[in-house]
Each structure stands twice: as C-alpha cells, then as structure tokens.
mmCIF file of C-alpha atoms in Angstrom:
data_model
loop_
_atom_site.group_PDB
_atom_site.id
_atom_site.type_symbol
_atom_site.label_atom_id
_atom_site.label_comp_id
_atom_site.label_asym_id
_atom_site.label_seq_id
_atom_site.Cartn_x
_atom_site.Cartn_y
_atom_site.Cartn_z
ATOM 1 C CA MET I 1207 -15.625 0.156 4.698
ATOM 2 C CA ILE I 1208 -13.262 1.476 2.017
ATOM 3 C CA ILE I 1209 -9.583 0.716 2.718
ATOM 4 C CA LEU I 1210 -6.579 2.256 0.971
ATOM 5 C CA GLY I 1211 -3.530 -0.012 0.969
ATOM 6 C CA LEU I 1212 -0.141 1.594 0.446
ATOM 7 C CA ASP I 1213 3.274 0.303 -0.626
ATOM 8 C CA PRO I 1214 5.452 3.408 -0.258
ATOM 9 C CA SER I 1215 8.643 3.708 -2.266
ATOM 10 C CA LEU I 1216 10.551 6.646 -3.650
ATOM 11 C CA SER I 1217 10.887 5.089 -7.098
ATOM 12 C CA CYS I 1218 7.297 3.813 -7.409
ATOM 13 C CA THR I 1219 4.605 3.865 -4.722
ATOM 14 C CA GLY I 1220 1.796 1.360 -5.100
ATOM 15 C CA TRP I 1221 -1.762 1.958 -3.957
ATOM 16 C CA GLY I 1222 -4.855 -0.217 -3.860
ATOM 17 C CA VAL I 1223 -8.421 0.433 -2.770
ATOM 18 C CA ILE I 1224 -10.811 -2.286 -1.642
ATOM 19 C CA ARG I 1225 -14.309 -2.389 -0.195
ATOM 20 C CA ALA I 1226 -14.666 -4.659 2.839
ATOM 21 C CA GLU I 1227 -18.043 -5.785 4.152
ATOM 22 C CA GLY I 1228 -17.614 -8.352 6.887
ATOM 23 C CA SER I 1229 -15.399 -11.086 5.466
ATOM 24 C CA ARG I 1230 -16.236 -10.093 1.868
ATOM 25 C CA ILE I 1231 -13.834 -7.915 -0.086
ATOM 26 C CA ALA I 1232 -14.099 -6.319 -3.506
ATOM 27 C CA HIS I 1233 -11.615 -4.492 -5.694
ATOM 28 C CA VAL I 1234 -12.268 -0.779 -6.212
ATOM 29 C CA ALA I 1235 -9.095 0.551 -7.868
ATOM 30 C CA ASN I 1236 -5.317 0.327 -7.855
ATOM 31 C CA GLY I 1237 -2.295 1.962 -9.392
ATOM 32 C CA GLN I 1238 1.270 3.090 -9.082
ATOM 33 C CA VAL I 1239 2.894 6.495 -8.650
ATOM 34 C CA PRO I 1240 6.378 6.556 -10.176
ATOM 35 C CA THR I 1241 8.749 9.445 -9.580
ATOM 36 C CA ASP I 1242 11.473 10.818 -11.825
ATOM 37 C CA ALA I 1243 14.830 9.634 -10.469
ATOM 38 C CA ARG I 1244 16.514 12.700 -12.008
ATOM 39 C CA ALA I 1245 14.234 15.171 -10.196
ATOM 40 C CA PRO I 1246 15.281 16.833 -6.931
ATOM 41 C CA MET I 1247 14.209 14.971 -3.782
ATOM 42 C CA ALA I 1248 11.752 17.666 -2.674
ATOM 43 C CA GLU I 1249 10.020 17.543 -6.067
ATOM 44 C CA ARG I 1250 9.760 13.742 -5.962
ATOM 45 C CA LEU I 1251 8.271 13.809 -2.467
ATOM 46 C CA ALA I 1252 5.812 16.554 -3.399
ATOM 47 C CA SER I 1253 4.647 14.585 -6.445
ATOM 48 C CA LEU I 1254 4.066 11.498 -4.273
ATOM 49 C CA GLN I 1255 2.071 13.493 -1.739
ATOM 50 C CA GLU I 1256 0.004 15.207 -4.438
ATOM 51 C CA ALA I 1257 -0.732 11.961 -6.296
ATOM 52 C CA LEU I 1258 -1.830 10.192 -3.114
ATOM 53 C CA ALA I 1259 -3.965 13.175 -2.119
ATOM 54 C CA GLU I 1260 -5.731 12.816 -5.484
ATOM 55 C CA VAL I 1261 -6.277 9.066 -4.918
ATOM 56 C CA ILE I 1262 -7.740 9.817 -1.486
ATOM 57 C CA SER I 1263 -9.962 12.568 -2.873
ATOM 58 C CA THR I 1264 -11.231 10.326 -5.663
ATOM 59 C CA HIS I 1265 -11.908 7.147 -3.663
ATOM 60 C CA ARG I 1266 -12.703 8.593 -0.211
ATOM 61 C CA PRO I 1267 -11.313 5.710 1.899
ATOM 62 C CA ASP I 1268 -12.387 5.283 5.512
ATOM 63 C CA ARG I 1269 -8.863 4.337 6.569
ATOM 64 C CA ALA I 1270 -5.461 3.461 5.149
ATOM 65 C CA ALA I 1271 -2.891 0.756 5.788
ATOM 66 C CA ALA I 1272 0.820 0.404 5.052
ATOM 67 C CA GLU I 1273 3.528 -2.134 5.747
ATOM 68 C CA GLU I 1274 5.669 -1.398 8.768
ATOM 69 C CA VAL I 1275 9.001 0.127 7.868
ATOM 70 C CA PHE I 1276 11.917 -2.245 7.523
ATOM 71 C CA VAL I 1277 15.605 -1.430 7.632
ATOM 72 C CA ASN I 1278 17.687 -2.190 4.543
ATOM 73 C CA LYS I 1279 21.378 -3.052 4.703
ATOM 74 C CA ASN I 1280 22.008 0.183 2.796
ATOM 75 C CA PRO I 1281 21.317 3.195 5.051
ATOM 76 C CA GLN I 1282 20.707 5.468 2.032
ATOM 77 C CA SER I 1283 17.942 3.141 0.794
ATOM 78 C CA THR I 1284 16.352 3.110 4.240
ATOM 79 C CA LEU I 1285 16.452 6.904 4.392
ATOM 80 C CA LYS I 1286 14.837 7.261 0.946
ATOM 81 C CA LEU I 1287 12.114 4.787 1.895
ATOM 82 C CA ALA I 1288 11.461 6.716 5.105
ATOM 83 C CA GLN I 1289 11.161 9.989 3.201
ATOM 84 C CA ALA I 1290 8.703 8.447 0.719
ATOM 85 C CA ARG I 1291 6.667 6.986 3.584
ATOM 86 C CA GLY I 1292 6.595 10.433 5.164
ATOM 87 C CA ALA I 1293 5.138 11.997 2.019
ATOM 88 C CA VAL I 1294 2.557 9.227 1.652
ATOM 89 C CA LEU I 1295 1.562 9.297 5.322
ATOM 90 C CA ALA I 1296 1.364 13.105 5.233
ATOM 91 C CA ALA I 1297 -1.215 12.841 2.437
ATOM 92 C CA CYS I 1298 -3.226 10.460 4.629
ATOM 93 C CA GLY I 1299 -2.855 12.681 7.674
ATOM 94 C CA ALA I 1300 -3.943 15.771 5.750
ATOM 95 C CA ALA I 1301 -7.111 13.893 4.766
ATOM 96 C CA GLY I 1302 -7.772 12.838 8.369
ATOM 97 C CA LEU I 1303 -7.229 9.129 7.682
ATOM 98 C CA THR I 1304 -6.144 6.665 10.324
ATOM 99 C CA VAL I 1305 -3.197 4.622 9.032
ATOM 100 C CA ASN I 1306 -2.719 1.089 10.358
ATOM 101 C CA GLU I 1307 0.712 -0.479 9.949
ATOM 102 C CA HIS I 1308 1.311 -4.206 9.524
ATOM 103 C CA ALA I 1309 4.490 -6.288 9.387
ATOM 104 C CA ALA I 1310 5.263 -7.711 5.933
ATOM 105 C CA ARG I 1311 5.154 -11.295 7.253
ATOM 106 C CA LEU I 1312 1.723 -10.646 8.762
ATOM 107 C CA VAL I 1313 0.441 -9.234 5.444
ATOM 108 C CA LYS I 1314 1.676 -12.329 3.579
ATOM 109 C CA LYS I 1315 0.162 -14.627 6.204
ATOM 110 C CA ALA I 1316 -3.207 -12.845 6.032
ATOM 111 C CA VAL I 1317 -3.329 -13.035 2.221
ATOM 112 C CA VAL I 1318 -1.563 -16.317 1.389
ATOM 113 C CA GLY I 1319 -1.599 -18.239 4.665
ATOM 114 C CA THR I 1320 2.151 -18.209 5.257
ATOM 115 C CA GLY I 1321 4.426 -15.362 6.286
ATOM 116 C CA GLY I 1322 7.193 -16.690 4.054
ATOM 117 C CA ALA I 1323 5.219 -16.332 0.807
ATOM 118 C CA ASP I 1324 7.025 -14.800 -2.167
ATOM 119 C CA LYS I 1325 5.684 -12.069 -4.463
ATOM 120 C CA ALA I 1326 4.464 -14.588 -7.048
ATOM 121 C CA GLN I 1327 2.372 -16.396 -4.410
ATOM 122 C CA VAL I 1328 0.874 -13.118 -3.190
ATOM 123 C CA GLN I 1329 -0.001 -12.066 -6.751
ATOM 124 C CA ALA I 1330 -1.557 -15.475 -7.486
ATOM 125 C CA MET I 1331 -3.721 -15.205 -4.372
ATOM 126 C CA LEU I 1332 -4.822 -11.696 -5.358
ATOM 127 C CA LYS I 1333 -6.251 -13.167 -8.578
ATOM 128 C CA VAL I 1334 -8.311 -15.547 -6.445
ATOM 129 C CA LEU I 1335 -9.420 -12.950 -3.904
ATOM 130 C CA LEU I 1336 -10.090 -10.161 -6.436
ATOM 131 C CA PRO I 1337 -11.288 -11.979 -9.566
ATOM 132 C CA GLY I 1338 -11.292 -9.875 -12.707
ATOM 133 C CA ALA I 1339 -9.256 -7.042 -11.167
ATOM 134 C CA ALA I 1340 -6.654 -5.587 -13.531
ATOM 135 C CA ILE I 1341 -3.669 -5.030 -11.276
ATOM 136 C CA GLY I 1342 -1.403 -2.173 -12.359
ATOM 137 C CA GLY I 1343 1.965 -3.707 -11.449
ATOM 138 C CA ALA I 1344 3.907 -5.330 -8.632
ATOM 139 C CA ASP I 1345 3.761 -2.280 -6.359
ATOM 140 C CA ALA I 1346 -0.012 -1.998 -6.815
ATOM 141 C CA ALA I 1347 -0.323 -5.727 -6.027
ATOM 142 C CA ASP I 1348 1.635 -5.253 -2.806
ATOM 143 C CA ALA I 1349 -0.627 -2.340 -1.847
ATOM 144 C CA LEU I 1350 -3.768 -4.406 -2.482
ATOM 145 C CA ALA I 1351 -2.313 -7.169 -0.294
ATOM 146 C CA VAL I 1352 -1.798 -4.639 2.515
ATOM 147 C CA ALA I 1353 -5.412 -3.455 2.174
ATOM 148 C CA ILE I 1354 -6.734 -7.026 2.256
ATOM 149 C CA ALA I 1355 -4.608 -7.874 5.283
ATOM 150 C CA ASP I 1356 -5.875 -4.753 7.032
ATOM 151 C CA ALA I 1357 -9.469 -5.755 6.328
ATOM 152 C CA HIS I 1358 -8.855 -9.149 7.955
ATOM 153 C CA LEU I 1359 -6.560 -8.079 10.786
ATOM 154 C CA VAL I 1360 -8.184 -4.901 12.085
ATOM 155 C CA SER I 1361 -11.583 -6.525 12.487
ATOM 156 C CA ARG I 1362 -9.884 -9.010 14.856
ATOM 157 C CA ILE I 1363 -7.900 -6.486 16.905
#
C-alpha cells in the first residue's frame, strides 16, 4: 500500500509518500511545494494543484491522508488554509484517490505516542521510523507523519 501524506498550506504544502506492508513502513519520497506570496491567489492555487498532480502521477499512491482542518484565530488565515486544502484535495480527487482525514492530536499520538508532542518530537521519531530518509523540511516532515498515522490508524478502523 502506497500512502501519500499531505500537509496543505498556501505558503508551503508538504507531501510525503510511504509504503506500508502490515505494520512495516518504508520511506518512498517527500518534498515541499512553496508558492509565490506575490502571485495572485488563483495562480498560487493552480500551482499547488499542478504540483500535487505531478507527485501523484509519479508515485501512484493507493490513497492519501491529510490532517483535519483547524480554525485559526485569524479568519483570513483559516480561509487561505481552506483554499489551499481545496486545491490539494482537488488534485487527489482528480486522480481518484480516497483521502482520509485525521486530527492533529491523533497524528501525533500515532507517531510519537502522545497527542501533545511538539514538532521536534515528531521529527525525532521520524528519524527512528524512517531511518536514512532525507526529509525536505518541516512541512514534508508533517506530511510524512500524517502518512504514517494513516497507515496505523486506517488498518484499525
């Protein structure tokens, strides 16, 4: 089973691909898709969708996973996140992928063992779970964590 983990963001969307066979997981690839903050919104969203479509075409995942949306204190930030998620999920939908959504606390608990883990703890655990993987940044690390959580959680649902 090939799983694409996603950490959608308008400024920089992270993605991570793992192979899951039973309880065993292996790193396939990961990366980040930044957008130009000076570009018009439609152009930024189109570039996200196109980049994720290319990732999907290259790695041919069986399914995708993303963190559930959360509401920021700033409504503009929440709206931008929702638009980025829409572009990313549209790329998955166009490819016929099922997208599972998981709460951030559940992702942290599945990867680290506690839902209150910070980013440093998640990244440290990724080094243990995916030895030798070169992780392309914090957003890519978050996406890999989502993929790993999905591998563990969906098999139990």
